[in-house]
Coordinates of C-alpha atoms and ligand atoms in Angstrom, one line a residue:
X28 CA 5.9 -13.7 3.7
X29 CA 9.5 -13.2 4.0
X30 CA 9.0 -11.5 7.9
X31 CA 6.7 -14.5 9.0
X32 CA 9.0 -16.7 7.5
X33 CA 12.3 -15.4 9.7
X34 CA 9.6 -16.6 12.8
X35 CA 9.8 -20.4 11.4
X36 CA 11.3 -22.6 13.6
X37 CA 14.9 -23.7 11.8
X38 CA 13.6 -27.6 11.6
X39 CA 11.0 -26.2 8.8
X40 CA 12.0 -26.1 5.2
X41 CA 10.3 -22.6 4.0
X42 CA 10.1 -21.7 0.4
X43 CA 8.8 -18.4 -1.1
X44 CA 6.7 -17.9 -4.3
X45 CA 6.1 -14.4 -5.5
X46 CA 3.4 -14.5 -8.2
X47 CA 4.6 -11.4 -9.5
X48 CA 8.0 -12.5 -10.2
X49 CA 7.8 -16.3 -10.3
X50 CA 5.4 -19.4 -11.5
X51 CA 4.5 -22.2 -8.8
X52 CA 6.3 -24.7 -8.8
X53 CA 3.3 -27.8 -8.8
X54 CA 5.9 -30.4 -8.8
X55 CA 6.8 -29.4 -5.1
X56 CA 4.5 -31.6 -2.4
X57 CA 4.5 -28.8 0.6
X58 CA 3.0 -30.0 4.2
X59 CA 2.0 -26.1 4.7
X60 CA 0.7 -23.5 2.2
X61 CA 0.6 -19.9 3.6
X62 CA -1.0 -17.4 1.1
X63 CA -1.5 -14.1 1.6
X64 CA -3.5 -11.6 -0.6
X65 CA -5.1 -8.2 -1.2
X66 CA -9.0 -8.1 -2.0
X67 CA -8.6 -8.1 -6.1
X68 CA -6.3 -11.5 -6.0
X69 CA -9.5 -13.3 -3.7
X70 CA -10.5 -15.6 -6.4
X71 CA -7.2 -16.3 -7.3
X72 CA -6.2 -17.1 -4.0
X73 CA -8.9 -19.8 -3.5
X74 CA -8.4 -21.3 -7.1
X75 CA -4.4 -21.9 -5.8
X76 CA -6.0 -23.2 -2.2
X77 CA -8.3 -25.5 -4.0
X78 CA -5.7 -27.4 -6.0
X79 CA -3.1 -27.4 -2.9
X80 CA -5.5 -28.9 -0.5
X81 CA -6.8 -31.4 -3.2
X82 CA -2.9 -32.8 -3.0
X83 CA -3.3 -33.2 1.1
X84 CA -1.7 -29.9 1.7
X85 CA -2.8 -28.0 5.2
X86 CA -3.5 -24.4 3.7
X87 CA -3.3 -21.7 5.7
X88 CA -4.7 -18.0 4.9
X89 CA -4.1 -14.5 6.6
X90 CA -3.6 -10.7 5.3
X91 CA -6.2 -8.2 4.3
X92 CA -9.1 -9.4 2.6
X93 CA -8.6 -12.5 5.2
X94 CA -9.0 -10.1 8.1
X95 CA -11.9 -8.0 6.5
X96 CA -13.8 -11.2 5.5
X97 CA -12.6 -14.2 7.8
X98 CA -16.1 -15.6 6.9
X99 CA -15.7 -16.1 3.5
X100 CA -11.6 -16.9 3.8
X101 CA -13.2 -19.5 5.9
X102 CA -14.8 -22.0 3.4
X103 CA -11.1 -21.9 1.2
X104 CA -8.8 -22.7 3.8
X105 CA -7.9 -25.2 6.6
X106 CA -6.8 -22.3 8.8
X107 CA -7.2 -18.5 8.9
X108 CA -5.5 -15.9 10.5
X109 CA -7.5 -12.8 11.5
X110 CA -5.5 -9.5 12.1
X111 CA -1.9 -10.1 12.9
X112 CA 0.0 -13.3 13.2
X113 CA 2.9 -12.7 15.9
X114 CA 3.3 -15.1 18.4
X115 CA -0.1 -17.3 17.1
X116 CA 1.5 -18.5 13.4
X117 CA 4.7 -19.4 16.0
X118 CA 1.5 -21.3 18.1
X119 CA 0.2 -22.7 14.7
X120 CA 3.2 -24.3 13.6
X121 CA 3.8 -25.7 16.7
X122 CA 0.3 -27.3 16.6
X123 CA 0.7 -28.4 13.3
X124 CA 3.3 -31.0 14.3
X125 CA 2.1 -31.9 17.7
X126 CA -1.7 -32.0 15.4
X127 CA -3.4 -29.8 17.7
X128 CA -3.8 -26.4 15.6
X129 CA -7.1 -24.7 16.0
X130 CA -9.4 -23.2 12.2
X131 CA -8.9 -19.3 13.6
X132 CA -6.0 -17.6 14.8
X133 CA -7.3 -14.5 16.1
X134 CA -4.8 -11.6 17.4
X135 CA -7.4 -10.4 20.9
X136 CA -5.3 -7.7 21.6
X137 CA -2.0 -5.7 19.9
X138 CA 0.8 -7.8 18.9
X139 CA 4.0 -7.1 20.2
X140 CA 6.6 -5.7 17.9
X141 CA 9.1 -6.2 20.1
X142 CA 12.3 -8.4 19.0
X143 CA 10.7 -8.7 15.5
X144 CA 13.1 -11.1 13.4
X145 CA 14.4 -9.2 10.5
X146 CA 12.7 -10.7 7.2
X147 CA 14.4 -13.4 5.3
X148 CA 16.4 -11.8 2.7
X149 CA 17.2 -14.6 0.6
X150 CA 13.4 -14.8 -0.1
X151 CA 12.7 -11.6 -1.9
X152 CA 12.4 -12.3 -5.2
X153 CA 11.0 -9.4 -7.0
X154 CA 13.0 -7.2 -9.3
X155 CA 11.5 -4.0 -8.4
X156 CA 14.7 -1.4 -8.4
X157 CA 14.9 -1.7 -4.4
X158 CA 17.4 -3.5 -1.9
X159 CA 15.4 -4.0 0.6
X160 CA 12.1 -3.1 2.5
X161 CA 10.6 -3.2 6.0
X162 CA 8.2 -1.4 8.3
X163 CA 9.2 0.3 11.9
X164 CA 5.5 1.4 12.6
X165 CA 1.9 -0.7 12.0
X166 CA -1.9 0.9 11.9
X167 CA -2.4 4.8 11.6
X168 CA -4.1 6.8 14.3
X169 CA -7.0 8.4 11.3
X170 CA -10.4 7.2 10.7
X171 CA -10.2 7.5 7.1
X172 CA -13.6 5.7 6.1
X173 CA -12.1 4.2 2.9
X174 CA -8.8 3.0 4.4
X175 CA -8.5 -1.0 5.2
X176 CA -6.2 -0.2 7.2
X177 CA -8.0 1.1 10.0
X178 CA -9.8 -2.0 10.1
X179 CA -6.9 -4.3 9.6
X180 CA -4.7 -2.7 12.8
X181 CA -7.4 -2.2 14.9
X182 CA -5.6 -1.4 17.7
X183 CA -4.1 2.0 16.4
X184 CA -0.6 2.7 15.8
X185 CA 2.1 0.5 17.0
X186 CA 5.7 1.5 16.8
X187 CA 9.0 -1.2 16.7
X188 CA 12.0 -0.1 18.8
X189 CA 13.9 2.1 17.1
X190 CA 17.0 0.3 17.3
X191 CA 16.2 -2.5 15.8
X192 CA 14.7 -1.2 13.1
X193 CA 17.9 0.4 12.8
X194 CA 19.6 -2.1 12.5
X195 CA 17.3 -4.0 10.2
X196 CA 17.9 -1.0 7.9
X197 CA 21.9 -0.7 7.7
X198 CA 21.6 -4.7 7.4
X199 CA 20.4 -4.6 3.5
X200 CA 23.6 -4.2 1.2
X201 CA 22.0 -2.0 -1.2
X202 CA 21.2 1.8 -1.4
X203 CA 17.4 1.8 -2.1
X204 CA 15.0 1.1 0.8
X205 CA 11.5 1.3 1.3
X206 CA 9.4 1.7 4.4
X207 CA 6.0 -0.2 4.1
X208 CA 4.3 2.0 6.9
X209 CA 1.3 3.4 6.3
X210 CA 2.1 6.7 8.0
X211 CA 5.8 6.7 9.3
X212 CA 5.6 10.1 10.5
X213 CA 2.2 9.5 12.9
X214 CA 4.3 10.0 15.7
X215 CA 6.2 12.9 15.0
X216 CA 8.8 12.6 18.3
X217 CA 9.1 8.7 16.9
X218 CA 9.7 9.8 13.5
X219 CA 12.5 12.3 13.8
X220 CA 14.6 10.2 16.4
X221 CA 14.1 7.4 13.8
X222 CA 15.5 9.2 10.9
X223 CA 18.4 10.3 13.3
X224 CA 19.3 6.9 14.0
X225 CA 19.0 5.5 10.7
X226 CA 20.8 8.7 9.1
X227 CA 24.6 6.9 9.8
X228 CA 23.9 4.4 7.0
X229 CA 23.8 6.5 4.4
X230 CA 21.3 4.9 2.6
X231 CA 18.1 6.8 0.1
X232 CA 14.7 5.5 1.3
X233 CA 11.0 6.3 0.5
X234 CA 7.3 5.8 2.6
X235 CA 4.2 7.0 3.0
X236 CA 2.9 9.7 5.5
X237 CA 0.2 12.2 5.6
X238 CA -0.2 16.1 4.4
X239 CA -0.8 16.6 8.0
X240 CA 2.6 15.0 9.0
X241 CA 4.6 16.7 5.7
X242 CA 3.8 20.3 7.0
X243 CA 6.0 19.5 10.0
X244 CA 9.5 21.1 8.8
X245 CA 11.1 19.6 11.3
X246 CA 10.4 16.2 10.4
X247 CA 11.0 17.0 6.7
X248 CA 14.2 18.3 7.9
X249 CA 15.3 15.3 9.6
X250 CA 14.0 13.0 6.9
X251 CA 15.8 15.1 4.6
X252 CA 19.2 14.2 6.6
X253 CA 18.5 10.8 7.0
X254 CA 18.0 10.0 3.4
X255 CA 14.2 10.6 2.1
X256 CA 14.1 10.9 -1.2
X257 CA 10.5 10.6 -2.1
X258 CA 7.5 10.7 0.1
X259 CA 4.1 8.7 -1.0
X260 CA 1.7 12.0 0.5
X261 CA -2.1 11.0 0.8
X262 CA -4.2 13.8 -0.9
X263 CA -6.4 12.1 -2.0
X264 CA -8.6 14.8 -3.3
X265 CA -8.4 18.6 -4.1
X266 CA -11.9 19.0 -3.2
X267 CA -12.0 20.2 0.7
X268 CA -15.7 18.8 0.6
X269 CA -15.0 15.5 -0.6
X270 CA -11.9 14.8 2.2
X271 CA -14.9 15.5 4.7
X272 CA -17.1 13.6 3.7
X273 CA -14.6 10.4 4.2
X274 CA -13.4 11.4 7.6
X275 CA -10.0 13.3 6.3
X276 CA -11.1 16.5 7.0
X277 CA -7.6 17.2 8.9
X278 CA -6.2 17.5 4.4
X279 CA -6.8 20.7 4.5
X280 CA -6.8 21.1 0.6
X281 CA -5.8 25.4 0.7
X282 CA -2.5 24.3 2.6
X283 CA -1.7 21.8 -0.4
X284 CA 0.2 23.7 -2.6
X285 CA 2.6 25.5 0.4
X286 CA 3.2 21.7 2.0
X287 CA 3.7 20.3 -1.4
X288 CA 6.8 23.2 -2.0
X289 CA 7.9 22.9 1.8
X290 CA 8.6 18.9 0.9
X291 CA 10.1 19.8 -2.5
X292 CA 12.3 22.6 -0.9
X293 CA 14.1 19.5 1.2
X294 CA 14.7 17.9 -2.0
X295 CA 12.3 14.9 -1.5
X296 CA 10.1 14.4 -4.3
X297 CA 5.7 13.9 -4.2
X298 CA 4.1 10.9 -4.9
X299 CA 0.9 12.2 -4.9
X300 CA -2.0 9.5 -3.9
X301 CA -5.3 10.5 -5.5
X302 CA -8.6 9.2 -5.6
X303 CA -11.2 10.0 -7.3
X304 CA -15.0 9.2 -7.5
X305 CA -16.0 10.6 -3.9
X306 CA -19.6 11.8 -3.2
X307 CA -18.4 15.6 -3.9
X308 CA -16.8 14.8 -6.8
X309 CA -18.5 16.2 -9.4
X310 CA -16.7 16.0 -13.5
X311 CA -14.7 18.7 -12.9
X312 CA -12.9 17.0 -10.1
X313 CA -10.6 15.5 -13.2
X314 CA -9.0 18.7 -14.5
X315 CA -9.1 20.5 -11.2
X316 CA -6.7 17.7 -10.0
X317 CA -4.6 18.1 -12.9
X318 CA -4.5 21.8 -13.1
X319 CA -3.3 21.1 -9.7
X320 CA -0.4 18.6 -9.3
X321 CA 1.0 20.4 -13.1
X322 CA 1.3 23.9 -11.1
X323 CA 2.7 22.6 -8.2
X324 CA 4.9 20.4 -9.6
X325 CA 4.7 17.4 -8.9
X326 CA 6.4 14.6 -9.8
X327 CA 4.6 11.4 -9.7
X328 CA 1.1 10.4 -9.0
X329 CA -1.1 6.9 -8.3
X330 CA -4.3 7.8 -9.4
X331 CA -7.2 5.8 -8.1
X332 CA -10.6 4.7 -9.0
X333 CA -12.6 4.9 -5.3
X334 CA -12.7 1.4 -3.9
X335 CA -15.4 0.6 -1.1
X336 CA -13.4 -2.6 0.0
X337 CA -15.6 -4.7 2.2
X338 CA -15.4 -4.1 5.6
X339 CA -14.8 -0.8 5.7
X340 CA -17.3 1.8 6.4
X341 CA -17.2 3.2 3.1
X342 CA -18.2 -0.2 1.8
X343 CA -20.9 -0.6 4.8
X344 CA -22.6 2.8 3.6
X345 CA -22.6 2.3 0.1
X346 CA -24.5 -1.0 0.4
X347 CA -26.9 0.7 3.1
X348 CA -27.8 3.2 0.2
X349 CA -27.9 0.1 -2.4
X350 CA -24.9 1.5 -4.6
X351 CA -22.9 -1.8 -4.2
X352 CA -22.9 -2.5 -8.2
X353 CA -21.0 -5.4 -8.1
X354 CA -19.7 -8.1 -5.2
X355 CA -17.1 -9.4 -7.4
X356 CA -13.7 -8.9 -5.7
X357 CA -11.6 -8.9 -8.9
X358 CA -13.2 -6.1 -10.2
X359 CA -12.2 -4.1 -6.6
X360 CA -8.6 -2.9 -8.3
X361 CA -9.2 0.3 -8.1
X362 CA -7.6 0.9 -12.0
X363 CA -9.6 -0.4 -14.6
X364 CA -13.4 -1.0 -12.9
X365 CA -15.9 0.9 -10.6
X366 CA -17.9 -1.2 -8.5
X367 CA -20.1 1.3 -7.2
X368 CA -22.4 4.0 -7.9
X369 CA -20.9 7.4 -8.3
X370 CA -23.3 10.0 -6.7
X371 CA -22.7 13.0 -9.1
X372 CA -21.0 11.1 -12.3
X373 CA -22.1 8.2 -14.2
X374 CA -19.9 5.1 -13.7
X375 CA -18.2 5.7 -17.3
X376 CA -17.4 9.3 -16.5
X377 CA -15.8 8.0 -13.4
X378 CA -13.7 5.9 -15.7
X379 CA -13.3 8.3 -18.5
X380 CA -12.0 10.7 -16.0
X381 CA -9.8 8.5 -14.0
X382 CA -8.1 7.5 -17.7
X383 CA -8.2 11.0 -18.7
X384 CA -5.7 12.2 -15.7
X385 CA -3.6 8.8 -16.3
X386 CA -3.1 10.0 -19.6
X387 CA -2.8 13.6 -18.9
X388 CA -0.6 13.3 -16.1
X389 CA 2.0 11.1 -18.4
X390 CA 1.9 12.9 -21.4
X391 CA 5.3 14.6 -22.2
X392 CA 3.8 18.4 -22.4
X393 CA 2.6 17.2 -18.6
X394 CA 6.1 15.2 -18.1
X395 CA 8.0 18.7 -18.9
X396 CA 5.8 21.3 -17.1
X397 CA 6.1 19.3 -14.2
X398 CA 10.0 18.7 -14.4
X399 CA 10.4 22.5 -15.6
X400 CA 8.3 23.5 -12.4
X401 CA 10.3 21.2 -9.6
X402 CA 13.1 19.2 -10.6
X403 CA 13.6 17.9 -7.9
X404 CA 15.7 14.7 -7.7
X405 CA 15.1 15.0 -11.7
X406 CA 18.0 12.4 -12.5
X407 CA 15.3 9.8 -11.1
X408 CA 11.8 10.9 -11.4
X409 CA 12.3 11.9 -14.9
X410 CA 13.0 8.5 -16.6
X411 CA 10.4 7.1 -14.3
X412 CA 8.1 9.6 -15.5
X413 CA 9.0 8.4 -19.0
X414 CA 8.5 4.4 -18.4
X415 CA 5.1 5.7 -16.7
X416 CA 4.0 7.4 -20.0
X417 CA 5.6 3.9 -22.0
X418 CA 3.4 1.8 -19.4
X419 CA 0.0 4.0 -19.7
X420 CA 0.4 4.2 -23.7
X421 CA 1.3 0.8 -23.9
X422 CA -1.5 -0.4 -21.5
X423 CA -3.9 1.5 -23.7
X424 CA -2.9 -0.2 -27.2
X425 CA -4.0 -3.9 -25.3
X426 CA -0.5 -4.9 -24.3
X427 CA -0.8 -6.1 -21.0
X428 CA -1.8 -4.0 -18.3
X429 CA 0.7 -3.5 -16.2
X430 CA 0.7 0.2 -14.5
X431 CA 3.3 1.1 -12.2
X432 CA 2.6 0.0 -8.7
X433 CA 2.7 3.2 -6.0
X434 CA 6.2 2.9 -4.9
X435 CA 7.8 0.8 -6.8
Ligands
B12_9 C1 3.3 -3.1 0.4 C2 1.9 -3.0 -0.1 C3 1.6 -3.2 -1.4 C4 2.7 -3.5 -2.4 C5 3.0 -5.1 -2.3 C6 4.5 -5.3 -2.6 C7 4.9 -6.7 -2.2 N1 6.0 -7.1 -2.7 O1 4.2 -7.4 -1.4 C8 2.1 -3.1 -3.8 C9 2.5 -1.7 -4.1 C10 2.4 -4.0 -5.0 C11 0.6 -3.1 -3.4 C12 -0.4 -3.2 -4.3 C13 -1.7 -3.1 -4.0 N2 -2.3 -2.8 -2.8 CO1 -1.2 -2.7 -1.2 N3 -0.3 -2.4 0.4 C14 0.9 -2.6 0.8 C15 1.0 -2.2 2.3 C16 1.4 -0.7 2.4 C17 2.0 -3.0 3.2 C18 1.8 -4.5 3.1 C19 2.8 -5.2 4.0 O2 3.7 -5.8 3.5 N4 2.6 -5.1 5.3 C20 3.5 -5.7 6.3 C21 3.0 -7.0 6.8 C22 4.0 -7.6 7.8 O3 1.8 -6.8 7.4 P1 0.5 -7.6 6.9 O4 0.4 -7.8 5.5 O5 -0.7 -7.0 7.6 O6 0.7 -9.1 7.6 C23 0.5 -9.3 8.9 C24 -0.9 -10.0 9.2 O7 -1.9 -9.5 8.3 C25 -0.6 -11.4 9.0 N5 -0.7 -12.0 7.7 C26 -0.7 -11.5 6.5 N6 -0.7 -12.4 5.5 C27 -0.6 -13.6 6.1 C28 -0.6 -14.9 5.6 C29 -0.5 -15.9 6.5 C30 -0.4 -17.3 5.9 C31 -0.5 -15.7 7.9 C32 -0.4 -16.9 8.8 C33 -0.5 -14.4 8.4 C34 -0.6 -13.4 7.5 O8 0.7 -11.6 9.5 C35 1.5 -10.4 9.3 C36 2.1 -10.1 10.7 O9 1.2 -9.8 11.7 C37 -0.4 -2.4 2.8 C38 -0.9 -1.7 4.0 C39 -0.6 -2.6 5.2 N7 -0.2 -2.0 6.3 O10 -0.7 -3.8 5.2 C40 -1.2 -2.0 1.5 C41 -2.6 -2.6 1.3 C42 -2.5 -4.1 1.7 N8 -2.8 -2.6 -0.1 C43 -4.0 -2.3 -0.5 C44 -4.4 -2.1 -1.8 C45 -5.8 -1.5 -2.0 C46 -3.6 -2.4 -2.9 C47 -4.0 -2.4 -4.4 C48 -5.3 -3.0 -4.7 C49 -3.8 -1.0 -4.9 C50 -4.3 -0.8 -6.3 N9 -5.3 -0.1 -6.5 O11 -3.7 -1.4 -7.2 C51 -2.8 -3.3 -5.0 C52 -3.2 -4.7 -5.2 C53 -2.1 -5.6 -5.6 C54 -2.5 -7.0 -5.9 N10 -1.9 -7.7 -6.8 O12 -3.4 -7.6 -5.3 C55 -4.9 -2.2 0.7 C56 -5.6 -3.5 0.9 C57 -7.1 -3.5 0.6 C58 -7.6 -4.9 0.6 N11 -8.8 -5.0 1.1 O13 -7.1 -5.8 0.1 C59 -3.9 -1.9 1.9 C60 -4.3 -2.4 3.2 C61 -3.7 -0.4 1.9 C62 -4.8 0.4 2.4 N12 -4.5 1.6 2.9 O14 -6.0 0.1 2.4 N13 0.4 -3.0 -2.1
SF4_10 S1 -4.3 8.5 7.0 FE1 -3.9 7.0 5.4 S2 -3.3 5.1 6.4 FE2 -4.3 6.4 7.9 S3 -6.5 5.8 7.9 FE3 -6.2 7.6 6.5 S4 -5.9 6.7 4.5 FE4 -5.6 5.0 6.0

């Protein structure tokens, strides 16, 4: 919200409300209300878009579940934005005073990410340990059948000019910086000259790329330089079968453990993604997935519950095969339920199993093998190791649930 804010016209009065860190403020009488929202915060959403546009607000939706379900987005807002907004929420606003905006906004082909405004500052307001984030590339070149992001960017991967996104980067006064790109090394040739430029600041920063992209040792080399100290890395699964059968065949599970040293050996720590619950996964995917990231070393992981959200493939061939167990979107969190039917698991082993590596994974005998194995960048991942553990333990005595987001 902050980046489509910076593309308000200067006459507008914008405020920001982060749920996560801040209440609503009901007292407030806004002309527009933009929301935006993952699948799992749907009903939410609505509830807030109800009770705005029962006070005469103009409520206006966009983001993923927006895009992947414009339909039912629809019938909870008085306009929707489907795919990305640049240029057409500048054409909304505009419409909105002159009272000729349309219902849809819909991006026909790729939006420009040329002379993108840098996001407001002043309008972050969550507390999350970093100074500032932002994203030089949009969309992924993969198929990945489970990924929303495919269907969110359809248009492939888009890359911003590297000099502004420069700039954007040495402009935040802190050290800590995230990328928000779902794959910042797709373009290999983009990536390095990237990490070249933004190298002068001097600054640490983190992202997500593939296995595919973290074998390349030239890129690690010039992430590395630049300032990478942790890289999100998308295995997903340790089961060669199961990265098939989802259209990630190129995770070439037997090269996991040399890639996984080759990223540790430029100092950058793993954030291994992981997912579990795919049709190959049979019970012993848990411990094999543990045995795993323990000998290798690595130093954090997001483990996930496999989520078909709708729209996707995934989601399309589930309900074809009538293993859609539930159309409730706040149960699609991918943490605490399974919506669907698991083909070689019951749906509580899927859950026992996904708990079992949570608690695994965090336990100190886990914790020390792991450190003892690759400490690398130690001084950081181990006390975030340790208020994992806290979070898990404490989630699992009813206090409330609150695991550590990926990244943050
Ligand atoms: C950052 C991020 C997070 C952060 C959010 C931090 C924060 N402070 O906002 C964290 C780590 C917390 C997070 C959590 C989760 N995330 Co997330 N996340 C992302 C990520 C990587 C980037 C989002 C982003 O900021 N993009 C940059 C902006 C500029 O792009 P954009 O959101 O697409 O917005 C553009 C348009 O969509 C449009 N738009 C968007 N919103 C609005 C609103 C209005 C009013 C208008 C006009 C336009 C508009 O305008 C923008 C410009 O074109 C995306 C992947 C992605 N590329 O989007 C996944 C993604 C959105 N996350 C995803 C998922 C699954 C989750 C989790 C459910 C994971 C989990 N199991 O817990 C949770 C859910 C959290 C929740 N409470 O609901 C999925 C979404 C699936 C879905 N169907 O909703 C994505 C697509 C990743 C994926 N590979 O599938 N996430
Ligand atoms: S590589 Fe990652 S971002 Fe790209 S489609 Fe696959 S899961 Fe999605």
């Amino acid at each position: 919200m902050p980046y489509l804010a910076a593309r308000v016209p200067s006459d507008w009065q914008v405020t920001h409300v982060d749920e996560e860190a801040e209440d609503i403020d009901w007292a407030d009488q806004p002309d527009v209300v933009g929301i935006t929202f993952h699948t799992p915060s749907a009903y939410h959403a609505y509830g807030l878009a109800a009770r705005f546009r029962s006070r005469g607000a103009c409520v206006v939706m966009g983001g993923p579940h927006v895009t992947l379900l414009p339909g039912e987005a629809g019938q909870h807002a008085d306009v929707i934005f489907v795919g990305e907004a640049e240029g057409l929420w500048e054409e909304f606003l505009h419409g909105f005073v002159t009272g000729t905006y349309r219902r849809v906004y819909l991006q026909a082909g790729p939006a420009s990410l040329n002379g993108a405004p840098m996001a407001r500052k002043t309008l972050f307001h969550r507390n999350d340990f970093t100074s500032g984030v932002l994203f030089a590339t949009r969309g992924c070149p993969n198929h990945c059948d489970f990924c929303s992001v495919v269907m969110m960017y359809q248009h492939g991967l888009r890359k911003r000019p590297i000099a502004e996104v420069a700039a954007e980067y040495g402009s935040f006064h802190g050290k800590r910086i995230i990328f928000w790109d779902d794959n910042i090394a797709a373009d290999k040739e983009y990536a390095k000259q990237l990490f070249h430029a933004i190298a002068p600041y001097r600054k640490w920063w983190s992202s997500q790329a593939t296995m595919y992209a973290a074998q390349d040792d030239e890129v690690l080399d010039a992430a590395a330089r630049s300032g990478c100290k942790q890289l999100f890395l998308g295995l997903e699964s340790v089961s060669q079968s199961s990265m098939k059968e989802v259209r990630k065949g190129f995770n070439r599970v037997e090269d996991y453990a040399r890639i996984v040293k080759r990223v540790h050996a430029h100092g950058i720590a793993v954030q291994a993604g992981i997912v579990f619950g795919f049709d190959h996964d049979t019970p012993a995917i848990f411990k094999d997935t543990l045995d795993f990231l323990e000998e290798t070393g690595v130093q954090n992981a997001t483990f996930n519950i496999l989520t078909p959200y709708p729209g996707t493939p995934l989601f399309q061939r589930l309900d074809a095969q009538g293993r859609i167990l539930t159309r409730d979107w706040g149960k699609y969190n991918g943490r605490s339920d399974v919506v669907f039917q698991p083909n070689q698991m019951s749906v509580d082993e899927l859950l026992a199993g996904f708990r079992y590596a949570n608690r695994r994974f965090y336990s100190l005998p886990s914790v020390a093998k792991r450190m003892w194995r690759s400490p690398v960048q130690i001084w950081w991942t181990l006390p975030l190791n340790l208020a994992y553990a806290v979070s898990w333990a404490s989630a699992q005595w009813g206090a409330p649930r609150r695991l550590a987001d990926a990244q943050t």
